[in-house]
Amino acid sequence: MSEPGEIIVAVRDAWKAYDGGRVPVLQGASLEVRAGEIVALWGASGSGKSTLLHLIGGLDISERGELRVCGFDPRLESDRLELRRRHLGFVFQLHNLIADLTVAENLRVPALAVGQPAAKTTARLQLLAEQVGIAHRLDHRIQDLSGGERQRVAICRALMNAPRLLLADEPTGSLDEVTGELIFSLLKELAVSYGLAVVLATHERRFAEACHRRLRVRDGKVFDS
Amino acid sequence: MQFLSLILVNLRRHRLRALIGVAGIGFGVAAMLTILGIVNGAIGMFERILATDSHYLVLEKNVSDLFFSAVRDQDSAAIRALPNVATAQPLLFGIVSSPGFPVITCFGVAADDSRLERAEWIAGGRAEFGRHPGEIFLGSRAAEFLHAHLGDDVPIGATTLRVAGILKTENGFEDGGVFLPLAAAQDFFHRAGVCSVLAVKLRDRSAGDAFKRAVEAAHPGLIALENREFNQSYHSFRVMKMTAWAVGLCAFFLGGLGVANTMLLSVFSRIREIAVLRVCGFSELQVAALIFGEAVSVALAGLALGFALGAAVLATLPHIPLFQGYVQANVGLAVVAGIIVTAIVTAVCGAIYPARFASRIQPAEALRYE
Ligand SMILES: Nc1ncnc2c1ncn2[C@@H]1O[C@H](COP(=O)(O)OP(=O)(O)OP(=O)(O)O)[C@@H](O)[C@H]1O
Ligand SMILES: [Mg+2]
């Protein structure tokens, strides 16, 4: 659990380009997120929202800049692994669940990574599944679930190892309006109840406005808006 | 859910692909099992021919094969006269042919040879052995494939010999071979006055070393080997075993390529999934373990298939007339263990590159991959 007001994410002057520098994406992006804050990363398609989330989550490495996430440096491999395992959860636009596994099996994947005892996992899994409203579908295959249900499972999976930070990349992007709304509320609700910091990339104004704070990504930089 | 179910789910997902990998290993296992079973069986049979009622084998020093060994009759007699020697049976090996059967093992033995005594005589009798010239005695399998009966004339090499007896022995080599009285065999093979090997039974086996020294001192051209010692050192056995392992390993190499292919496809087709596992906290090592685990599962299934297939082949072969009863498969624990280890090592080697590839997948890049 984080201390109130603790800085969970600190990015200072991050630079990232692709294709050997031909595609500059981030050019001195800086931002800070504190415990319990729900922050929207808002910007046009291609502005670099996903890239920024990937840098924070240690899925990709910045060329320059300082990053501190939950006290770790996501530029270091050892820190990255620890971050992903115990400190942050990812939710993507696509659910990214393993289709041939059941809901419960998918939810056990993060616990498997850290070698957590099965009994402890089961308890956590039951609790979270109740909270996101998929407890009755635990034994179903992912392919039998609707888009909204899948995204609930994905959120559930992201929370399995009790992270302090949730990185959500357009989690409502492939859902219809009503379902998107439901998923967004669920995310927010869970974040508040667990005291999570959330960084949510979206290009939908209504979701951005419903967050505690909006950060605009433009021209490779991050602005308050 | 365990790590294992994560491994198995992917195999179940691509059953046909997994099956191809399994078949690759399975055929390797079956080939190795069959070849080694047959070779070891043949070696075992040959060993038992030599070990019949004997403790030591006396043969010519430094010969590449028993067939070329020559122990002179007077040396045999001298050895037989040693105080500790109970019996000393000469054995002259040769190969004869008959139309349609180019290779038939021929044993030149003395009339009092214990082989003849132990055999079950189906026709004729031991009493006739060596009494008349121009006679041959057939193992029961040899009689079968030559379609010969007592009193028949069978063409052997350039001559014709009359069947004076048919005897059944439990040893496939003997039973599929023919017997000649020693003198007739020496004549037939132009090896007057010699035998290939002298099988010696001692009165006091514990004095074996003294016997060995006595023989080698008195007959510098000869060597006396205990049966076990002979089996280990006999060059031809070693060549046969090495060949069998070499052929088997080649079969495995192909199986290994099959596994490599299966695993590569398996990795390529779920780059995104592997990226997700990394996001969920899997380390590079855990991803690699997943791939190796998959390969080992394929190997285990291949082993099961291969052993079943090989066992079926080995059970069928002795019933095929072409093999003249020479196939008496012998599969020891060492062979089984060797095959299991080879299969698993092969699969693991086949998985090295795929596992490396999988563990190096960059999550960010892979997640953009549709
Ligand atoms: N591996 C890559 N190679 C080359 N260019 C890349 C790569 N990854 C991202 N880009 C480029 O970087 C830019 C930013 O991409 P990013 O996915 O971060 O944008 P985004 O703000 O998340 O957009 P969207 O709202 O459409 O998801 C895009 O122009 C994209 O084409
Ligand atoms: Mg994006």
XYZ file of C-alpha atoms and ligand atoms in Angstrom:
627
model
C 0.000 0.000 0.000
C 1.296 3.451 -0.869
C 1.550 6.413 1.497
C -0.949 9.165 0.629
C 0.732 11.710 -1.597
C 3.701 9.479 -2.318
C 5.088 9.958 -5.772
C 4.453 6.747 -7.660
C 5.549 7.789 -11.138
C 8.171 10.386 -11.895
C 9.262 10.914 -15.487
C 11.694 13.701 -16.266
C 12.707 14.680 -19.749
C 12.080 11.336 -21.413
C 13.058 10.925 -25.041
C 12.052 8.143 -27.345
C 12.303 7.715 -31.096
C 11.785 4.732 -33.356
C 13.487 3.548 -36.495
C 16.904 4.752 -35.434
C 15.708 8.255 -34.709
C 13.653 8.754 -37.881
C 10.363 8.592 -35.954
C 10.708 10.899 -32.949
C 7.853 10.270 -30.527
C 8.702 11.608 -27.084
C 10.916 14.685 -26.929
C 11.373 15.663 -23.336
C 8.202 14.332 -21.753
C 7.844 14.846 -18.000
C 5.088 13.917 -15.601
C 4.399 12.964 -12.017
C 1.663 10.802 -10.570
C 0.963 10.428 -6.873
C -0.587 7.583 -4.924
C -4.340 7.353 -5.383
C -4.365 9.706 -8.362
C -6.239 8.828 -11.509
C -4.549 10.614 -14.357
C -5.647 10.705 -17.970
C -3.081 10.779 -20.746
C -4.954 12.486 -23.457
C -3.901 13.155 -26.996
C -4.326 12.468 -30.658
C -3.676 9.108 -32.169
C 0.048 8.655 -32.687
C 0.964 11.332 -30.155
C 2.871 8.816 -28.041
C 0.479 7.843 -25.225
C 1.150 4.122 -25.543
C 4.856 4.770 -25.876
C 4.861 6.711 -22.620
C 2.936 3.973 -20.816
C 5.376 1.390 -22.132
C 8.317 3.405 -20.816
C 6.703 3.738 -17.402
C 5.867 0.049 -17.295
C 9.312 -1.035 -18.444
C 8.028 -2.616 -21.632
C 10.287 -0.328 -23.613
C 13.327 1.771 -22.777
C 13.749 5.496 -23.202
C 16.849 6.858 -24.811
C 17.197 9.672 -22.370
C 15.546 10.944 -19.243
C 15.005 9.883 -15.685
C 12.283 7.498 -14.680
C 11.258 6.406 -11.228
C 8.276 4.103 -10.800
C 7.281 2.825 -7.355
C 10.870 3.425 -6.320
C 12.304 1.409 -9.233
C 14.109 2.363 -12.376
C 12.256 0.799 -15.312
C 15.367 1.170 -17.439
C 17.050 -1.635 -15.498
C 16.119 -5.211 -16.363
C 16.120 -6.403 -12.753
C 13.916 -3.516 -11.637
C 11.627 -3.992 -14.605
C 10.888 -7.579 -13.658
C 10.165 -6.679 -10.059
C 7.959 -3.774 -11.177
C 5.881 -5.916 -13.484
C 5.604 -8.688 -10.966
C 4.558 -6.807 -7.850
C 4.067 -3.120 -8.403
C 2.098 -2.462 -11.528
C -0.690 -3.881 -13.580
C -1.400 -3.348 -17.266
C -4.737 -3.171 -19.024
C -4.729 -2.834 -22.804
C -7.218 -1.903 -25.464
C -7.316 -5.542 -26.490
C -7.844 -7.768 -23.504
C -4.676 -9.779 -24.261
C -5.943 -12.805 -22.402
C -4.952 -16.324 -23.355
C -7.881 -17.526 -25.386
C -7.729 -21.260 -24.706
C -7.497 -20.859 -20.960
C -10.431 -20.357 -18.653
C -11.014 -17.103 -16.834
C -9.611 -18.548 -13.612
C -6.527 -19.896 -15.383
C -5.860 -16.527 -16.958
C -6.136 -14.899 -13.581
C -3.538 -17.280 -12.173
C -0.870 -16.271 -14.690
C 0.568 -13.352 -12.670
C 0.616 -15.500 -9.521
C 2.416 -18.193 -11.491
C 5.098 -15.699 -12.453
C 5.902 -14.987 -8.805
C 5.400 -18.570 -7.650
C 2.636 -17.668 -5.233
C 0.935 -20.626 -3.471
C -2.225 -21.739 -5.248
C -4.464 -21.400 -2.188
C -3.538 -17.772 -1.680
C -4.141 -17.123 -5.364
C -7.550 -18.754 -5.203
C -8.669 -16.495 -2.380
C -7.489 -13.356 -4.155
C -8.980 -14.486 -7.422
C -12.405 -15.111 -5.860
C -12.430 -11.734 -4.182
C -11.445 -9.802 -7.297
C -13.773 -11.786 -9.536
C -16.670 -10.846 -7.231
C -15.657 -7.223 -7.348
C -15.504 -7.024 -11.131
C -18.618 -9.153 -11.533
C -17.242 -12.231 -13.280
C -17.293 -14.679 -10.375
C -19.957 -16.747 -12.113
C -17.787 -17.169 -15.211
C -14.534 -18.340 -13.718
C -14.629 -21.703 -15.443
C -15.536 -20.353 -18.846
C -13.109 -20.039 -21.701
C -12.144 -16.523 -22.727
C -13.519 -17.088 -26.214
C -17.000 -17.595 -24.733
C -16.990 -14.153 -23.093
C -18.265 -10.829 -24.425
C -15.883 -7.926 -25.010
C -16.929 -6.213 -21.788
C -16.514 -9.390 -19.781
C -13.094 -9.973 -21.234
C -12.023 -6.499 -20.236
C -13.283 -7.162 -16.705
C -11.110 -10.266 -16.618
C -8.160 -8.249 -17.908
C -8.640 -5.681 -15.125
C -8.911 -8.483 -12.628
C -5.654 -9.990 -13.889
C -3.887 -6.640 -13.647
C -4.843 -6.445 -9.979
C -3.951 -10.031 -9.040
C -0.585 -9.271 -7.487
C -1.899 -6.223 -5.615
C -0.077 -3.513 -7.587
C 0.227 0.114 -6.555
C -0.019 1.432 -10.083
C -2.347 0.586 -12.912
C -1.388 1.469 -16.464
C -4.405 1.397 -18.743
C -3.967 1.880 -22.483
C -7.361 2.730 -23.995
C -9.119 0.065 -21.937
C -12.481 1.107 -23.396
C -11.199 1.561 -26.933
C -12.750 -1.556 -28.390
C -16.022 -1.454 -26.449
C -19.376 0.120 -27.259
C -20.329 3.332 -25.508
C -22.374 1.813 -22.695
C -19.930 -0.994 -21.979
C -17.021 1.434 -22.164
C -18.720 3.589 -19.583
C -19.234 0.572 -17.291
C -15.637 -0.549 -17.578
C -14.337 2.931 -16.958
C -16.467 3.285 -13.814
C -15.328 -0.111 -12.613
C -11.694 0.835 -13.078
C -12.166 4.071 -11.232
C -14.069 2.423 -8.439
C -11.427 -0.259 -7.937
C -8.623 2.280 -8.084
C -10.248 4.346 -5.380
C -11.001 1.380 -3.151
C -7.445 0.024 -3.427
C -5.789 3.415 -3.370
C -4.159 2.763 -6.722
C -2.478 5.317 -8.870
C -3.812 5.033 -12.425
C -2.409 6.331 -15.665
C -5.056 5.969 -18.330
C -4.376 6.665 -21.978
C -7.479 7.695 -23.857
C -8.530 9.920 -26.682
C -12.086 10.185 -25.448
C -12.732 13.501 -23.802
C -15.504 12.184 -21.525
C -13.185 9.697 -19.874
C -10.348 12.163 -19.661
C -12.644 14.614 -17.942
C -13.815 12.056 -15.439
C -10.248 11.560 -14.180
C -8.655 13.500 -11.329
C -6.213 15.131 -13.676
C -5.633 15.372 -17.420
C -2.266 15.388 -19.086
C -2.130 16.325 -22.722
C 0.412 14.568 -24.912
C 1.458 16.697 -27.849
C 4.609 17.268 -29.871
C 6.439 14.714 -27.801
C 5.786 16.544 -24.555
C 3.272 16.298 -21.727
C 1.213 19.342 -20.716
C -1.261 19.888 -17.929
C -4.687 20.676 -19.287
C -3.282 -23.872 -12.686
C 0.296 -24.962 -12.796
C 3.156 -24.074 -15.048
C 2.507 -27.403 -16.721
C -1.001 -26.524 -17.838
C 0.387 -23.435 -19.511
C 2.732 -25.747 -21.400
C 0.045 -28.237 -22.293
C -2.499 -25.683 -23.377
C -0.286 -24.688 -26.237
C 0.283 -28.260 -27.325
C -3.450 -28.896 -27.232
C -4.056 -25.765 -29.227
C -1.982 -27.009 -32.160
C -2.565 -30.720 -31.978
C -1.414 -31.551 -35.477
C 1.754 -29.532 -35.140
C 2.484 -31.106 -31.769
C 1.786 -34.501 -33.238
C 4.360 -33.961 -35.971
C 6.959 -33.191 -33.334
C 5.880 -36.231 -31.356
C 6.064 -38.416 -34.451
C 9.573 -37.136 -35.218
C 10.838 -38.151 -31.798
C 8.680 -41.272 -31.846
C 10.254 -42.585 -35.039
C 13.706 -41.832 -33.681
C 12.913 -43.753 -30.532
C 11.390 -46.639 -32.453
C 14.361 -46.804 -34.831
C 16.853 -46.775 -32.012
C 14.932 -49.305 -29.973
C 14.595 -51.654 -32.922
C 18.180 -51.415 -34.063
C 19.685 -51.659 -30.607
C 17.291 -54.411 -29.649
C 18.262 -56.456 -32.670
C 21.986 -55.805 -32.396
C 22.099 -56.492 -28.687
C 19.952 -59.540 -29.213
C 22.334 -60.800 -31.867
C 25.336 -60.068 -29.698
C 23.653 -61.805 -26.785
C 22.979 -64.873 -28.877
C 26.543 -64.925 -30.103
C 27.827 -64.548 -26.590
C 25.726 -67.472 -25.468
C 27.058 -69.646 -28.287
C 30.522 -69.054 -26.918
C 29.545 -69.284 -23.296
C 27.825 -72.647 -23.623
C 29.254 -74.762 -20.880
C 32.477 -72.787 -20.609
C 34.295 -70.279 -18.449
C 37.148 -69.207 -20.693
C 37.638 -68.721 -24.407
C 40.991 -69.403 -25.942
C 41.589 -67.708 -29.261
C 44.313 -66.305 -31.411
C 45.820 -63.088 -30.178
C 45.142 -59.863 -32.051
C 42.614 -61.109 -34.577
C 40.039 -58.637 -35.758
C 37.260 -61.178 -35.799
C 36.684 -64.620 -34.345
C 36.122 -65.948 -37.840
C 39.818 -65.364 -38.570
C 41.110 -66.840 -35.339
C 43.050 -70.108 -35.545
C 43.795 -72.348 -32.603
C 45.827 -75.377 -33.714
C 44.621 -78.840 -32.783
C 47.840 -79.677 -30.946
C 47.480 -76.533 -28.828
C 43.884 -77.486 -28.118
C 45.037 -80.903 -27.022
C 47.732 -79.449 -24.778
C 45.244 -77.125 -23.135
C 42.751 -79.930 -22.706
C 45.453 -81.835 -20.869
C 46.001 -79.102 -18.277
C 45.053 -80.349 -14.799
C 42.424 -77.723 -14.071
C 40.601 -78.163 -17.390
C 37.344 -80.114 -17.191
C 36.378 -79.795 -20.863
C 37.759 -77.899 -23.841
C 35.422 -77.749 -26.796
C 36.718 -76.593 -30.172
C 34.446 -74.468 -32.290
C 35.147 -73.574 -35.910
C 33.022 -70.786 -37.334
C 32.268 -70.491 -40.990
C 29.690 -69.103 -43.346
C 28.044 -71.345 -45.907
C 25.499 -70.566 -48.557
C 22.616 -72.369 -50.110
C 20.544 -71.138 -53.076
C 18.480 -68.193 -51.868
C 20.373 -68.026 -48.560
C 23.787 -66.493 -49.044
C 24.693 -66.329 -45.362
C 24.177 -69.277 -43.078
C 26.334 -69.626 -40.009
C 28.097 -72.938 -39.825
C 29.444 -74.440 -36.617
C 32.165 -77.023 -36.813
C 32.027 -78.947 -33.527
C 33.292 -82.185 -32.039
C 30.871 -85.073 -31.589
C 30.918 -84.714 -27.816
C 30.077 -81.018 -27.930
C 27.645 -80.042 -25.193
C 25.543 -78.065 -27.678
C 24.608 -81.300 -29.405
C 23.919 -82.891 -26.083
C 21.627 -80.144 -24.872
C 19.705 -79.736 -28.097
C 16.334 -81.273 -28.632
C 16.802 -83.655 -31.549
C 13.810 -83.399 -33.855
C 15.129 -85.890 -36.358
C 18.154 -88.100 -36.449
C 20.344 -88.283 -33.399
C 23.542 -87.208 -31.775
C 24.912 -90.716 -32.125
C 25.157 -90.190 -35.912
C 27.205 -87.022 -35.606
C 30.507 -87.388 -37.378
C 30.044 -91.037 -38.178
C 29.672 -90.699 -41.949
C 31.172 -88.285 -44.424
C 29.009 -85.938 -46.519
C 26.504 -85.284 -43.776
C 25.167 -82.055 -42.324
C 23.036 -81.317 -39.281
C 20.556 -78.455 -39.332
C 19.217 -76.133 -36.707
C 15.421 -76.373 -36.721
C 14.928 -72.861 -38.133
C 17.487 -73.566 -40.820
C 15.644 -76.772 -41.671
C 12.462 -74.715 -41.926
C 13.764 -72.076 -44.265
C 15.724 -74.563 -46.341
C 12.620 -76.766 -46.491
C 14.847 -79.717 -45.679
C 13.955 -82.995 -43.988
C 15.969 -85.868 -42.643
C 17.689 -87.672 -45.517
C 17.277 -84.782 -47.982
C 20.236 -83.632 -49.997
C 20.807 -79.927 -49.617
C 23.136 -77.875 -51.788
C 25.763 -76.222 -49.594
C 28.334 -74.122 -51.390
C 29.693 -76.124 -54.311
C 28.688 -79.493 -52.909
C 25.632 -81.314 -51.728
C 25.294 -82.686 -48.212
C 22.788 -85.090 -46.772
C 20.734 -84.034 -43.774
C 21.543 -86.494 -41.019
C 19.846 -84.712 -38.162
C 17.734 -81.721 -37.195
C 18.200 -80.191 -33.784
C 16.351 -77.475 -31.942
C 18.284 -75.123 -29.687
C 17.052 -72.051 -27.856
C 19.752 -69.876 -29.402
C 18.601 -68.157 -32.584
C 22.041 -68.196 -34.190
C 22.501 -71.899 -33.612
C 18.938 -72.708 -34.499
C 19.217 -70.759 -37.732
C 22.621 -72.268 -38.511
C 24.046 -75.602 -39.568
C 26.461 -77.981 -37.828
C 29.316 -79.958 -39.341
C 31.610 -82.392 -37.621
C 34.836 -80.522 -36.828
C 36.967 -82.479 -39.293
C 34.436 -81.976 -42.081
C 34.243 -78.281 -41.312
C 38.038 -77.946 -41.323
C 38.024 -79.599 -44.691
C 35.132 -77.565 -46.064
C 36.606 -74.221 -45.002
C 40.181 -75.219 -45.882
C 41.274 -74.755 -42.323
C 42.909 -78.065 -41.670
C 44.046 -78.626 -38.114
C 42.562 -75.531 -36.522
C 39.456 -74.293 -34.781
C 38.359 -70.697 -34.264
C 38.015 -70.815 -30.562
C 38.395 -73.276 -27.748
C 35.706 -73.013 -25.062
C 37.198 -74.138 -21.796
C 35.379 -75.219 -18.670
C 37.519 -75.332 -15.555
C 37.278 -77.696 -12.621
C 38.122 -74.905 -10.224
C 36.968 -71.615 -11.549
C 38.682 -69.636 -8.813
C 42.014 -70.740 -10.265
C 41.115 -69.053 -13.551
C 43.975 -66.592 -13.426
C 46.505 -69.375 -13.142
C 44.909 -71.103 -16.106
C 45.047 -67.935 -18.131
C 48.712 -67.386 -17.314
C 49.564 -71.015 -18.066
C 47.890 -70.878 -21.482
C 49.453 -67.616 -22.482
C 52.911 -68.696 -21.309
C 52.842 -72.011 -23.107
C 51.203 -70.667 -26.285
C 52.443 -67.145 -27.020
C 50.138 -66.787 -30.048
C 46.992 -67.416 -28.015
C 44.991 -65.520 -25.496
C 42.582 -66.808 -22.852
C 39.720 -64.530 -21.940
C 37.013 -64.937 -19.410
C 33.627 -64.801 -21.121
C 32.742 -61.385 -19.763
C 36.178 -60.051 -20.636
C 35.814 -61.357 -24.164
C 32.395 -59.775 -24.653
C 33.663 -56.400 -23.582
C 36.748 -56.459 -25.708
C 35.499 -58.184 -28.817
C 35.947 -55.684 -31.581
C 33.033 -56.830 -33.718
C 30.558 -56.400 -30.872
C 31.823 -52.916 -30.313
C 31.535 -52.021 -33.984
C 28.004 -53.372 -34.120
C 26.955 -51.447 -31.039
C 28.543 -48.237 -32.230
C 26.893 -48.587 -35.615
C 23.545 -49.156 -33.979
C 23.917 -46.090 -31.795
C 25.122 -44.033 -34.764
C 22.151 -45.000 -36.909
C 19.839 -44.361 -33.985
C 21.360 -40.960 -33.333
C 20.887 -39.991 -36.970
C 17.237 -40.875 -36.666
C 17.138 -38.711 -33.579
C 18.836 -35.839 -35.304
C 15.933 -35.750 -37.743
C 13.553 -35.939 -34.816
C 15.374 -33.028 -33.227
C 14.891 -30.947 -36.360
C 11.211 -31.832 -36.180
C 11.031 -30.566 -32.634
C 12.949 -27.416 -33.524
C 10.492 -26.768 -36.307
C 7.477 -27.454 -34.119
C 8.797 -25.205 -31.386
C 9.718 -22.393 -33.746
C 6.235 -22.381 -35.217
C 4.866 -22.525 -31.727
C 6.857 -19.462 -30.709
C 6.188 -17.474 -33.880
C 2.467 -18.059 -33.656
C 2.176 -16.598 -30.180
C 4.624 -13.785 -29.986
C 1.886 -11.604 -28.591
C 0.939 -14.130 -25.963
C 4.542 -14.421 -24.826
C 4.718 -10.634 -24.617
C 1.642 -10.701 -22.392
C 3.267 -13.285 -20.143
C 6.259 -10.982 -19.841
C 3.946 -8.103 -18.958
C 2.371 -10.326 -16.305
C 5.769 -10.807 -14.697
C 7.300 -13.799 -16.440
C 11.073 -13.544 -16.583
C 13.092 -14.416 -19.663
C 14.036 -17.616 -17.906
C 10.427 -18.526 -17.221
C 9.528 -17.973 -20.849
C 12.445 -20.156 -21.909
C 11.377 -22.789 -19.383
C 7.937 -22.755 -20.949
C 9.388 -23.516 -24.366
C 11.751 -26.166 -23.022
C 8.872 -27.648 -21.067
C 6.867 -27.867 -24.245
C 9.734 -29.574 -26.045
C 10.218 -32.046 -23.232
C 6.496 -32.835 -23.236
C 6.765 -33.529 -26.939
C 9.752 -35.767 -26.222
C 7.885 -37.680 -23.521
C 4.916 -38.262 -25.793
C 7.367 -39.244 -28.544
C 9.019 -41.712 -26.190
C 5.689 -43.322 -25.393
C 4.825 -43.554 -29.076
C 8.309 -44.722 -30.024
C 8.487 -47.437 -27.386
C 5.058 -48.723 -28.394
C 6.036 -48.679 -32.072
C 9.450 -50.220 -31.476
C 8.030 -52.928 -29.249
C 5.496 -53.775 -31.945
C 8.228 -54.016 -34.573
C 10.446 -56.128 -32.342
C 7.534 -58.421 -31.570
C 6.787 -58.840 -35.282
C 10.285 -59.303 -36.691
C 10.991 -62.799 -35.313
C 7.932 -64.035 -37.199
C 9.271 -62.872 -40.545
C 10.922 -65.860 -42.311
C 13.511 -63.647 -44.002
C 15.312 -63.138 -40.701
C 15.953 -66.867 -40.344
C 15.319 -66.675 -36.625
C 18.312 -64.435 -36.101
C 16.198 -61.763 -34.476
C 15.945 -62.269 -30.761
C 15.593 -58.743 -29.515
C 17.276 -57.890 -26.301
C 16.459 -54.530 -24.783
C 18.256 -53.865 -21.555
C 17.746 -51.164 -18.991
C 20.815 -49.320 -20.259
C 19.349 -49.116 -23.759
C 16.014 -47.868 -22.467
C 17.727 -45.293 -20.290
C 20.003 -44.293 -23.183
C 17.051 -43.788 -25.497
C 15.125 -41.756 -22.930
C 18.099 -39.510 -22.293
C 18.779 -39.127 -26.020
C 15.171 -38.216 -26.752
C 15.060 -35.595 -24.036
C 18.452 -34.157 -24.914
C 17.419 -34.033 -28.583
C 14.211 -32.215 -27.765
C 15.968 -29.772 -25.470
C 18.606 -29.053 -28.125
C 15.864 -28.540 -30.696
C 14.266 -26.032 -28.356
C 17.363 -23.946 -27.677
C 16.927 -21.511 -30.522
C 13.129 -21.209 -30.165
C 13.519 -20.652 -26.419
C 16.169 -18.003 -26.982
C 13.961 -16.317 -29.515
C 10.949 -16.438 -27.205
C 12.785 -15.126 -24.176
C 14.084 -12.166 -26.164
C 10.711 -11.020 -27.408
C 10.360 -7.341 -26.561
C 6.920 -6.837 -25.016
C 6.334 -3.334 -26.362
C 7.123 -4.300 -29.918
C 5.256 -7.568 -29.734
C 2.123 -5.951 -28.367
C 1.868 -3.764 -31.442
C 2.095 -6.931 -33.496
C -1.333 -7.995 -34.730
N 8.116 -0.020 -33.125
C 7.850 1.128 -33.758
N 8.493 1.429 -34.891
C 8.249 2.567 -35.538
N 7.357 3.465 -35.130
C 6.673 3.218 -34.013
C 6.877 2.022 -33.271
N 6.073 2.070 -32.204
C 5.387 3.229 -32.295
N 5.732 3.900 -33.364
C 5.234 5.205 -33.755
O 5.282 6.041 -32.632
C 4.201 6.944 -32.650
C 3.484 6.926 -31.310
O 2.831 5.706 -31.150
P 1.903 5.417 -29.930
O 1.384 4.051 -30.118
O 2.640 5.681 -28.682
O 0.755 6.457 -30.104
P -0.598 6.566 -29.326
O -0.666 7.959 -28.818
O -0.715 5.482 -28.352
O -1.654 6.378 -30.481
P -3.081 5.664 -30.427
O -3.999 6.641 -29.783
O -3.437 5.492 -31.844
O -2.930 4.426 -29.684
C 3.319 6.555 -33.803
O 3.538 7.444 -34.847
C 3.804 5.191 -34.159
O 3.678 4.949 -35.536
Mg -1.918 3.793 -28.204
